[in-house]
């Protein structure tokens, strides 16, 4: 089978639409329809029911879904194996959310170089959604993300537990108003818990999607916000930030995620390195 057909099938499944799949794959809708038509001819079964709302899987499509995922994963693994650098036995591709690179992934890269010199490494940064998609389609061996994923076929291992705590700039005697609070995007779970804890708090004047940037802004202008406890420990010790007494804390744990079909030998070594890096980070 043309691997492009399998990728197109998976994209239609993910988006629920031929139009959206075409846009994501940089193809015309006609090309997407043609690929799916070839697939249906090869299987001698329809795999989608088309309607005005989009496309949904037929029973045959449901059965083919897991095979399509495996096809793409096996192809990606084979492509990487063929392209091995000289003197290396395997290559591992790993991705992480931006805020997890320092120091966790830096420690991991150094550990891999020291303990697994026979393995080539490709390390990348992306959003959690894109990282999980790439683990599912086989183009990434492992993703390190915050919040446990809810996707079939993926295995998540807790790396470390962290808390999001409410802090403010000092001196603590200086009064802060609602406009001084900085809203930081820590994901949907945090947003739901935050709004439950502070149902009457008005929408923040400043919202920032990246924690380190929000921290720099807060330190420069003054104010309050929720931050990862480990990331602001030194500022608490220096007295530049202070915990807001009696404020709720929220869990924000990091996970290593890989496919259930990934090479267990390579994953064992990668996980060992991540556990060692997490211990150094903590």
PDB file of C-alpha atoms in Angstrom, residues 5-282:
ATOM      1  CA  UNK A   5      -2.922   6.657   1.397  1.00  0.00           C
ATOM      2  CA  UNK A   6      -2.643   5.454   4.988  1.00  0.00           C
ATOM      3  CA  UNK A   7      -1.572   8.932   6.129  1.00  0.00           C
ATOM      4  CA  UNK A   8      -4.496  10.500   4.282  1.00  0.00           C
ATOM      5  CA  UNK A   9      -6.926   8.031   5.846  1.00  0.00           C
ATOM      6  CA  UNK A  10      -5.615   8.858   9.334  1.00  0.00           C
ATOM      7  CA  UNK A  11      -5.855  12.600   8.680  1.00  0.00           C
ATOM      8  CA  UNK A  12      -9.500  12.288   7.625  1.00  0.00           C
ATOM      9  CA  UNK A  13     -10.179  10.258  10.771  1.00  0.00           C
ATOM     10  CA  UNK A  14      -8.478  12.903  12.934  1.00  0.00           C
ATOM     11  CA  UNK A  15     -10.227  15.899  11.380  1.00  0.00           C
ATOM     12  CA  UNK A  16     -13.541  14.249  10.532  1.00  0.00           C
ATOM     13  CA  UNK A  17     -13.520  16.075   7.224  1.00  0.00           C
ATOM     14  CA  UNK A  18     -12.100  15.643   3.728  1.00  0.00           C
ATOM     15  CA  UNK A  19     -11.782  19.423   3.430  1.00  0.00           C
ATOM     16  CA  UNK A  20      -9.806  19.807   6.675  1.00  0.00           C
ATOM     17  CA  UNK A  21      -7.635  16.800   5.859  1.00  0.00           C
ATOM     18  CA  UNK A  22      -6.798  18.312   2.474  1.00  0.00           C
ATOM     19  CA  UNK A  23      -5.804  21.614   4.093  1.00  0.00           C
ATOM     20  CA  UNK A  24      -3.599  19.902   6.698  1.00  0.00           C
ATOM     21  CA  UNK A  25      -1.887  17.731   4.076  1.00  0.00           C
ATOM     22  CA  UNK A  26      -1.497  20.573   1.555  1.00  0.00           C
ATOM     23  CA  UNK A  27      -3.537  18.630  -0.984  1.00  0.00           C
ATOM     24  CA  UNK A  28      -6.648  19.392  -2.963  1.00  0.00           C
ATOM     25  CA  UNK A  29      -9.905  17.889  -1.788  1.00  0.00           C
ATOM     26  CA  UNK A  30     -10.012  15.995  -5.088  1.00  0.00           C
ATOM     27  CA  UNK A  31      -6.649  14.388  -4.308  1.00  0.00           C
ATOM     28  CA  UNK A  32      -7.809  13.337  -0.846  1.00  0.00           C
ATOM     29  CA  UNK A  33     -11.011  11.852  -2.280  1.00  0.00           C
ATOM     30  CA  UNK A  34      -9.000  10.003  -4.915  1.00  0.00           C
ATOM     31  CA  UNK A  35      -6.693   8.466  -2.305  1.00  0.00           C
ATOM     32  CA  UNK A  36      -9.611   7.315  -0.171  1.00  0.00           C
ATOM     33  CA  UNK A  37     -11.320   5.901  -3.268  1.00  0.00           C
ATOM     34  CA  UNK A  38      -8.181   3.865  -4.079  1.00  0.00           C
ATOM     35  CA  UNK A  39      -8.115   2.587  -0.484  1.00  0.00           C
ATOM     36  CA  UNK A  40     -11.759   1.544  -0.657  1.00  0.00           C
ATOM     37  CA  UNK A  41     -11.122  -0.239  -3.951  1.00  0.00           C
ATOM     38  CA  UNK A  42      -8.173  -2.108  -2.421  1.00  0.00           C
ATOM     39  CA  UNK A  43     -10.186  -3.115   0.638  1.00  0.00           C
ATOM     40  CA  UNK A  44     -13.353  -3.703  -1.394  1.00  0.00           C
ATOM     41  CA  UNK A  45     -15.234  -1.890   1.365  1.00  0.00           C
ATOM     42  CA  UNK A  46     -16.219   1.736   2.061  1.00  0.00           C
ATOM     43  CA  UNK A  47     -14.240   3.178   4.982  1.00  0.00           C
ATOM     44  CA  UNK A  48     -16.122   6.475   5.401  1.00  0.00           C
ATOM     45  CA  UNK A  49     -19.701   7.613   5.372  1.00  0.00           C
ATOM     46  CA  UNK A  50     -19.783  11.088   3.824  1.00  0.00           C
ATOM     47  CA  UNK A  51     -22.409  13.629   4.792  1.00  0.00           C
ATOM     48  CA  UNK A  52     -22.786  17.374   5.180  1.00  0.00           C
ATOM     49  CA  UNK A  53     -21.306  17.201   8.689  1.00  0.00           C
ATOM     50  CA  UNK A  54     -18.097  15.602   7.398  1.00  0.00           C
ATOM     51  CA  UNK A  55     -16.968  11.984   7.363  1.00  0.00           C
ATOM     52  CA  UNK A  56     -17.292   9.189   9.895  1.00  0.00           C
ATOM     53  CA  UNK A  57     -15.880   5.687   9.870  1.00  0.00           C
ATOM     54  CA  UNK A  58     -17.803   2.663   8.680  1.00  0.00           C
ATOM     55  CA  UNK A  59     -17.336  -0.655  10.565  1.00  0.00           C
ATOM     56  CA  UNK A  60     -14.708  -1.576   7.940  1.00  0.00           C
ATOM     57  CA  UNK A  61     -12.989   1.768   8.528  1.00  0.00           C
ATOM     58  CA  UNK A  62     -12.955   1.144  12.283  1.00  0.00           C
ATOM     59  CA  UNK A  63     -11.209  -2.187  11.701  1.00  0.00           C
ATOM     60  CA  UNK A  64      -8.694  -0.647   9.311  1.00  0.00           C
ATOM     61  CA  UNK A  65      -7.820   2.214  11.686  1.00  0.00           C
ATOM     62  CA  UNK A  66      -5.426   0.268  13.900  1.00  0.00           C
ATOM     63  CA  UNK A  67      -3.737  -1.296  10.868  1.00  0.00           C
ATOM     64  CA  UNK A  68      -3.275   2.106   9.232  1.00  0.00           C
ATOM     65  CA  UNK A  69      -1.659   3.435  12.414  1.00  0.00           C
ATOM     66  CA  UNK A  70       0.672   0.438  12.548  1.00  0.00           C
ATOM     67  CA  UNK A  71       1.548   0.788   8.841  1.00  0.00           C
ATOM     68  CA  UNK A  72       2.653   4.386   9.288  1.00  0.00           C
ATOM     69  CA  UNK A  73       4.551   3.644  12.501  1.00  0.00           C
ATOM     70  CA  UNK A  74       6.409   0.703  10.933  1.00  0.00           C
ATOM     71  CA  UNK A  75       7.283   2.800   7.886  1.00  0.00           C
ATOM     72  CA  UNK A  76       8.649   5.636  10.009  1.00  0.00           C
ATOM     73  CA  UNK A  77      10.694   3.172  12.060  1.00  0.00           C
ATOM     74  CA  UNK A  78      12.084   1.567   8.915  1.00  0.00           C
ATOM     75  CA  UNK A  79      12.933   4.950   7.390  1.00  0.00           C
ATOM     76  CA  UNK A  80      14.876   5.974  10.502  1.00  0.00           C
ATOM     77  CA  UNK A  81      16.670   2.616  10.715  1.00  0.00           C
ATOM     78  CA  UNK A  82      17.874   2.858   7.114  1.00  0.00           C
ATOM     79  CA  UNK A  83      19.150   6.394   7.715  1.00  0.00           C
ATOM     80  CA  UNK A  84      21.273   5.505  10.752  1.00  0.00           C
ATOM     81  CA  UNK A  85      24.409   7.626  11.200  1.00  0.00           C
ATOM     82  CA  UNK A  86      27.712   5.690  10.901  1.00  0.00           C
ATOM     83  CA  UNK A  87      28.656   3.742  14.021  1.00  0.00           C
ATOM     84  CA  UNK A  88      25.215   3.939  15.625  1.00  0.00           C
ATOM     85  CA  UNK A  89      22.937   0.990  16.393  1.00  0.00           C
ATOM     86  CA  UNK A  90      19.656   2.883  16.604  1.00  0.00           C
ATOM     87  CA  UNK A  91      18.130   6.343  16.466  1.00  0.00           C
ATOM     88  CA  UNK A  92      15.637   7.726  18.967  1.00  0.00           C
ATOM     89  CA  UNK A  93      13.381  10.685  18.229  1.00  0.00           C
ATOM     90  CA  UNK A  94      12.028  12.545  21.221  1.00  0.00           C
ATOM     91  CA  UNK A  95       9.954  15.695  21.561  1.00  0.00           C
ATOM     92  CA  UNK A  96       8.931  17.867  24.468  1.00  0.00           C
ATOM     93  CA  UNK A  97       6.891  20.904  25.275  1.00  0.00           C
ATOM     94  CA  UNK A  98       8.945  24.085  25.296  1.00  0.00           C
ATOM     95  CA  UNK A  99       8.773  24.600  29.055  1.00  0.00           C
ATOM     96  CA  UNK A 100      10.145  21.086  29.702  1.00  0.00           C
ATOM     97  CA  UNK A 101      13.408  21.478  27.822  1.00  0.00           C
ATOM     98  CA  UNK A 102      15.337  23.202  30.555  1.00  0.00           C
ATOM     99  CA  UNK A 103      16.590  21.519  32.612  1.00  0.00           C
ATOM    100  CA  UNK A 104      14.845  18.133  32.160  1.00  0.00           C
ATOM    101  CA  UNK A 105      15.658  17.401  28.526  1.00  0.00           C
ATOM    102  CA  UNK A 106      19.105  18.996  28.803  1.00  0.00           C
ATOM    103  CA  UNK A 107      19.936  16.519  31.578  1.00  0.00           C
ATOM    104  CA  UNK A 108      18.507  13.696  29.452  1.00  0.00           C
ATOM    105  CA  UNK A 109      20.596  14.573  26.397  1.00  0.00           C
ATOM    106  CA  UNK A 110      23.769  14.571  28.493  1.00  0.00           C
ATOM    107  CA  UNK A 111      22.760  11.246  30.085  1.00  0.00           C
ATOM    108  CA  UNK A 112      22.149   9.648  26.671  1.00  0.00           C
ATOM    109  CA  UNK A 113      25.520  10.842  25.375  1.00  0.00           C
ATOM    110  CA  UNK A 114      27.261   9.406  28.425  1.00  0.00           C
ATOM    111  CA  UNK A 115      25.315   6.148  28.935  1.00  0.00           C
ATOM    112  CA  UNK A 116      24.091   5.274  25.415  1.00  0.00           C
ATOM    113  CA  UNK A 117      26.736   6.472  22.936  1.00  0.00           C
ATOM    114  CA  UNK A 118      25.570   3.834  20.430  1.00  0.00           C
ATOM    115  CA  UNK A 119      22.195   5.586  20.004  1.00  0.00           C
ATOM    116  CA  UNK A 120      21.700   8.590  17.751  1.00  0.00           C
ATOM    117  CA  UNK A 121      19.244  11.183  19.073  1.00  0.00           C
ATOM    118  CA  UNK A 122      16.860  13.586  17.355  1.00  0.00           C
ATOM    119  CA  UNK A 123      15.295  16.059  19.811  1.00  0.00           C
ATOM    120  CA  UNK A 124      12.483  18.458  18.941  1.00  0.00           C
ATOM    121  CA  UNK A 125      10.128  21.005  20.490  1.00  0.00           C
ATOM    122  CA  UNK A 126       6.409  21.254  19.727  1.00  0.00           C
ATOM    123  CA  UNK A 127       2.985  21.636  21.306  1.00  0.00           C
ATOM    124  CA  UNK A 128       1.599  18.725  23.326  1.00  0.00           C
ATOM    125  CA  UNK A 129      -1.135  18.119  20.733  1.00  0.00           C
ATOM    126  CA  UNK A 130       1.323  17.893  17.854  1.00  0.00           C
ATOM    127  CA  UNK A 131       3.710  15.734  19.880  1.00  0.00           C
ATOM    128  CA  UNK A 132       0.982  13.217  20.668  1.00  0.00           C
ATOM    129  CA  UNK A 133      -0.105  13.125  17.035  1.00  0.00           C
ATOM    130  CA  UNK A 134       3.453  12.379  15.987  1.00  0.00           C
ATOM    131  CA  UNK A 135       3.812   9.595  18.558  1.00  0.00           C
ATOM    132  CA  UNK A 136       0.599   8.091  17.202  1.00  0.00           C
ATOM    133  CA  UNK A 137       1.693   8.315  13.563  1.00  0.00           C
ATOM    134  CA  UNK A 138       5.146   6.896  14.317  1.00  0.00           C
ATOM    135  CA  UNK A 139       7.263   9.929  13.398  1.00  0.00           C
ATOM    136  CA  UNK A 140       8.224  10.393  17.060  1.00  0.00           C
ATOM    137  CA  UNK A 141       9.300   7.657  19.492  1.00  0.00           C
ATOM    138  CA  UNK A 142       8.492   9.503  22.684  1.00  0.00           C
ATOM    139  CA  UNK A 143       6.947  12.764  23.856  1.00  0.00           C
ATOM    140  CA  UNK A 144       7.481  14.463  27.206  1.00  0.00           C
ATOM    141  CA  UNK A 145       4.451  16.525  28.100  1.00  0.00           C
ATOM    142  CA  UNK A 146       2.436  17.902  30.959  1.00  0.00           C
ATOM    143  CA  UNK A 147      -0.933  16.266  31.704  1.00  0.00           C
ATOM    144  CA  UNK A 148      -1.655  12.601  30.996  1.00  0.00           C
ATOM    145  CA  UNK A 149      -2.970  12.008  27.459  1.00  0.00           C
ATOM    146  CA  UNK A 150      -6.337  10.380  26.828  1.00  0.00           C
ATOM    147  CA  UNK A 151      -5.583   8.563  23.595  1.00  0.00           C
ATOM    148  CA  UNK A 152      -5.845   4.879  22.701  1.00  0.00           C
ATOM    149  CA  UNK A 153      -2.626   3.049  21.909  1.00  0.00           C
ATOM    150  CA  UNK A 154      -0.407   5.376  23.955  1.00  0.00           C
ATOM    151  CA  UNK A 155       1.416   4.504  27.171  1.00  0.00           C
ATOM    152  CA  UNK A 156       2.107   7.301  29.654  1.00  0.00           C
ATOM    153  CA  UNK A 157       4.630   7.040  32.495  1.00  0.00           C
ATOM    154  CA  UNK A 158       4.711   9.628  35.260  1.00  0.00           C
ATOM    155  CA  UNK A 159       8.111  11.340  35.357  1.00  0.00           C
ATOM    156  CA  UNK A 160       7.580  13.729  38.236  1.00  0.00           C
ATOM    157  CA  UNK A 161       4.787  15.449  40.092  1.00  0.00           C
ATOM    158  CA  UNK A 162       4.829  19.205  40.283  1.00  0.00           C
ATOM    159  CA  UNK A 163       2.504  21.856  41.628  1.00  0.00           C
ATOM    160  CA  UNK A 164       1.307  25.152  40.258  1.00  0.00           C
ATOM    161  CA  UNK A 165       1.372  27.687  43.090  1.00  0.00           C
ATOM    162  CA  UNK A 166       0.158  31.268  43.324  1.00  0.00           C
ATOM    163  CA  UNK A 167       2.958  33.762  43.907  1.00  0.00           C
ATOM    164  CA  UNK A 168       3.285  37.527  43.955  1.00  0.00           C
ATOM    165  CA  UNK A 169       6.119  39.976  43.686  1.00  0.00           C
ATOM    166  CA  UNK A 170       7.538  41.589  46.801  1.00  0.00           C
ATOM    167  CA  UNK A 171       7.262  43.527  49.022  1.00  0.00           C
ATOM    168  CA  UNK A 172       4.215  41.563  50.143  1.00  0.00           C
ATOM    169  CA  UNK A 173       2.834  44.623  51.931  1.00  0.00           C
ATOM    170  CA  UNK A 174       2.247  46.341  48.591  1.00  0.00           C
ATOM    171  CA  UNK A 175      -1.439  45.886  47.653  1.00  0.00           C
ATOM    172  CA  UNK A 176      -2.252  44.221  44.337  1.00  0.00           C
ATOM    173  CA  UNK A 177      -5.452  44.648  42.354  1.00  0.00           C
ATOM    174  CA  UNK A 178      -7.242  42.239  40.017  1.00  0.00           C
ATOM    175  CA  UNK A 179      -5.532  43.903  37.037  1.00  0.00           C
ATOM    176  CA  UNK A 180      -2.126  42.889  38.445  1.00  0.00           C
ATOM    177  CA  UNK A 181      -2.866  39.170  38.060  1.00  0.00           C
ATOM    178  CA  UNK A 182      -1.277  37.524  35.012  1.00  0.00           C
ATOM    179  CA  UNK A 183      -3.193  34.650  33.433  1.00  0.00           C
ATOM    180  CA  UNK A 184      -0.886  31.856  32.215  1.00  0.00           C
ATOM    181  CA  UNK A 185      -2.040  29.063  29.924  1.00  0.00           C
ATOM    182  CA  UNK A 186      -1.273  25.822  31.772  1.00  0.00           C
ATOM    183  CA  UNK A 187      -3.796  23.776  29.786  1.00  0.00           C
ATOM    184  CA  UNK A 188      -7.476  22.905  29.955  1.00  0.00           C
ATOM    185  CA  UNK A 189      -7.318  20.950  33.220  1.00  0.00           C
ATOM    186  CA  UNK A 190      -5.719  23.857  35.059  1.00  0.00           C
ATOM    187  CA  UNK A 191      -8.157  26.363  33.520  1.00  0.00           C
ATOM    188  CA  UNK A 192     -11.137  24.308  34.718  1.00  0.00           C
ATOM    189  CA  UNK A 193      -9.706  23.935  38.228  1.00  0.00           C
ATOM    190  CA  UNK A 194      -8.732  27.616  38.393  1.00  0.00           C
ATOM    191  CA  UNK A 195     -12.194  28.833  37.403  1.00  0.00           C
ATOM    192  CA  UNK A 196     -13.763  26.477  39.929  1.00  0.00           C
ATOM    193  CA  UNK A 197     -11.522  27.884  42.672  1.00  0.00           C
ATOM    194  CA  UNK A 198     -11.991  31.526  41.591  1.00  0.00           C
ATOM    195  CA  UNK A 199     -15.462  31.693  39.994  1.00  0.00           C
ATOM    196  CA  UNK A 200     -15.880  35.453  40.533  1.00  0.00           C
ATOM    197  CA  UNK A 201     -12.425  36.610  39.466  1.00  0.00           C
ATOM    198  CA  UNK A 202     -12.622  38.892  36.391  1.00  0.00           C
ATOM    199  CA  UNK A 203     -10.801  38.063  33.160  1.00  0.00           C
ATOM    200  CA  UNK A 204      -7.121  38.968  33.370  1.00  0.00           C
ATOM    201  CA  UNK A 205      -5.880  42.104  31.624  1.00  0.00           C
ATOM    202  CA  UNK A 206      -2.684  40.248  30.595  1.00  0.00           C
ATOM    203  CA  UNK A 207      -2.713  36.636  29.388  1.00  0.00           C
ATOM    204  CA  UNK A 208       0.490  34.827  28.379  1.00  0.00           C
ATOM    205  CA  UNK A 209       0.735  31.308  26.978  1.00  0.00           C
ATOM    206  CA  UNK A 210       4.379  30.641  27.934  1.00  0.00           C
ATOM    207  CA  UNK A 211       5.357  30.380  31.605  1.00  0.00           C
ATOM    208  CA  UNK A 212       8.975  31.681  31.430  1.00  0.00           C
ATOM    209  CA  UNK A 213       7.841  34.756  29.480  1.00  0.00           C
ATOM    210  CA  UNK A 214       5.086  35.370  32.032  1.00  0.00           C
ATOM    211  CA  UNK A 215       7.629  35.085  34.833  1.00  0.00           C
ATOM    212  CA  UNK A 216       9.954  37.631  33.212  1.00  0.00           C
ATOM    213  CA  UNK A 217       7.025  39.999  32.737  1.00  0.00           C
ATOM    214  CA  UNK A 218       5.855  39.586  36.323  1.00  0.00           C
ATOM    215  CA  UNK A 219       9.303  40.229  37.770  1.00  0.00           C
ATOM    216  CA  UNK A 220       9.632  43.374  35.649  1.00  0.00           C
ATOM    217  CA  UNK A 221       6.203  44.879  36.318  1.00  0.00           C
ATOM    218  CA  UNK A 222       5.015  43.342  39.604  1.00  0.00           C
ATOM    219  CA  UNK A 223       1.892  41.296  40.094  1.00  0.00           C
ATOM    220  CA  UNK A 224       0.761  37.757  40.761  1.00  0.00           C
ATOM    221  CA  UNK A 225       0.285  34.516  38.858  1.00  0.00           C
ATOM    222  CA  UNK A 226       0.417  30.736  38.994  1.00  0.00           C
ATOM    223  CA  UNK A 227       3.797  29.169  38.257  1.00  0.00           C
ATOM    224  CA  UNK A 228       5.497  25.792  38.474  1.00  0.00           C
ATOM    225  CA  UNK A 229       6.906  25.424  41.968  1.00  0.00           C
ATOM    226  CA  UNK A 230      10.267  24.166  40.734  1.00  0.00           C
ATOM    227  CA  UNK A 231      10.668  27.016  38.272  1.00  0.00           C
ATOM    228  CA  UNK A 232      10.255  29.762  40.874  1.00  0.00           C
ATOM    229  CA  UNK A 233      12.058  28.136  43.827  1.00  0.00           C
ATOM    230  CA  UNK A 234      15.177  30.294  43.472  1.00  0.00           C
ATOM    231  CA  UNK A 235      13.083  33.488  43.304  1.00  0.00           C
ATOM    232  CA  UNK A 236      11.294  32.492  46.506  1.00  0.00           C
ATOM    233  CA  UNK A 237      14.636  31.873  48.216  1.00  0.00           C
ATOM    234  CA  UNK A 238      15.970  35.252  47.012  1.00  0.00           C
ATOM    235  CA  UNK A 239      12.827  36.995  48.264  1.00  0.00           C
ATOM    236  CA  UNK A 240      11.841  38.378  44.853  1.00  0.00           C
ATOM    237  CA  UNK A 241       8.620  36.348  44.948  1.00  0.00           C
ATOM    238  CA  UNK A 242       6.406  35.228  47.825  1.00  0.00           C
ATOM    239  CA  UNK A 243       3.725  32.560  48.056  1.00  0.00           C
ATOM    240  CA  UNK A 244       0.206  33.928  48.423  1.00  0.00           C
ATOM    241  CA  UNK A 245      -1.012  32.503  51.757  1.00  0.00           C
ATOM    242  CA  UNK A 246      -3.990  30.099  51.776  1.00  0.00           C
ATOM    243  CA  UNK A 247      -4.212  29.998  47.978  1.00  0.00           C
ATOM    244  CA  UNK A 248      -5.136  26.699  46.262  1.00  0.00           C
ATOM    245  CA  UNK A 249      -2.422  24.629  44.604  1.00  0.00           C
ATOM    246  CA  UNK A 250      -2.912  22.578  41.451  1.00  0.00           C
ATOM    247  CA  UNK A 251      -1.202  19.417  40.242  1.00  0.00           C
ATOM    248  CA  UNK A 252       0.905  19.756  37.095  1.00  0.00           C
ATOM    249  CA  UNK A 253       2.743  16.514  36.462  1.00  0.00           C
ATOM    250  CA  UNK A 254       5.023  15.557  33.567  1.00  0.00           C
ATOM    251  CA  UNK A 255       4.689  12.310  31.610  1.00  0.00           C
ATOM    252  CA  UNK A 256       6.776  10.354  29.116  1.00  0.00           C
ATOM    253  CA  UNK A 257       4.457   9.063  26.387  1.00  0.00           C
ATOM    254  CA  UNK A 258       5.187   6.442  23.751  1.00  0.00           C
ATOM    255  CA  UNK A 259       3.234   4.104  21.507  1.00  0.00           C
ATOM    256  CA  UNK A 260       2.341   0.629  22.718  1.00  0.00           C
ATOM    257  CA  UNK A 261       4.004  -0.596  19.501  1.00  0.00           C
ATOM    258  CA  UNK A 262       7.352   1.129  20.132  1.00  0.00           C
ATOM    259  CA  UNK A 263      10.570  -0.900  20.394  1.00  0.00           C
ATOM    260  CA  UNK A 264      10.634  -1.954  24.076  1.00  0.00           C
ATOM    261  CA  UNK A 265      14.446  -2.159  24.230  1.00  0.00           C
ATOM    262  CA  UNK A 266      14.977   1.401  23.042  1.00  0.00           C
ATOM    263  CA  UNK A 267      12.134   2.714  25.177  1.00  0.00           C
ATOM    264  CA  UNK A 268      13.610   1.088  28.289  1.00  0.00           C
ATOM    265  CA  UNK A 269      16.863   3.018  27.800  1.00  0.00           C
ATOM    266  CA  UNK A 270      15.080   6.281  26.998  1.00  0.00           C
ATOM    267  CA  UNK A 271      12.869   5.958  30.096  1.00  0.00           C
ATOM    268  CA  UNK A 272      15.854   5.160  32.288  1.00  0.00           C
ATOM    269  CA  UNK A 273      17.515   8.352  31.107  1.00  0.00           C
ATOM    270  CA  UNK A 274      14.351  10.409  31.643  1.00  0.00           C
ATOM    271  CA  UNK A 275      13.962   9.045  35.177  1.00  0.00           C
ATOM    272  CA  UNK A 276      17.582   9.969  35.922  1.00  0.00           C
ATOM    273  CA  UNK A 277      17.036  13.447  34.425  1.00  0.00           C
ATOM    274  CA  UNK A 278      13.837  13.912  36.435  1.00  0.00           C
ATOM    275  CA  UNK A 279      15.713  13.007  39.642  1.00  0.00           C
ATOM    276  CA  UNK A 280      18.368  15.615  38.811  1.00  0.00           C
ATOM    277  CA  UNK A 281      15.688  18.193  38.006  1.00  0.00           C
ATOM    278  CA  UNK A 282      13.904  17.630  41.296  1.00  0.00           C
TER     279      UNK A 282
END
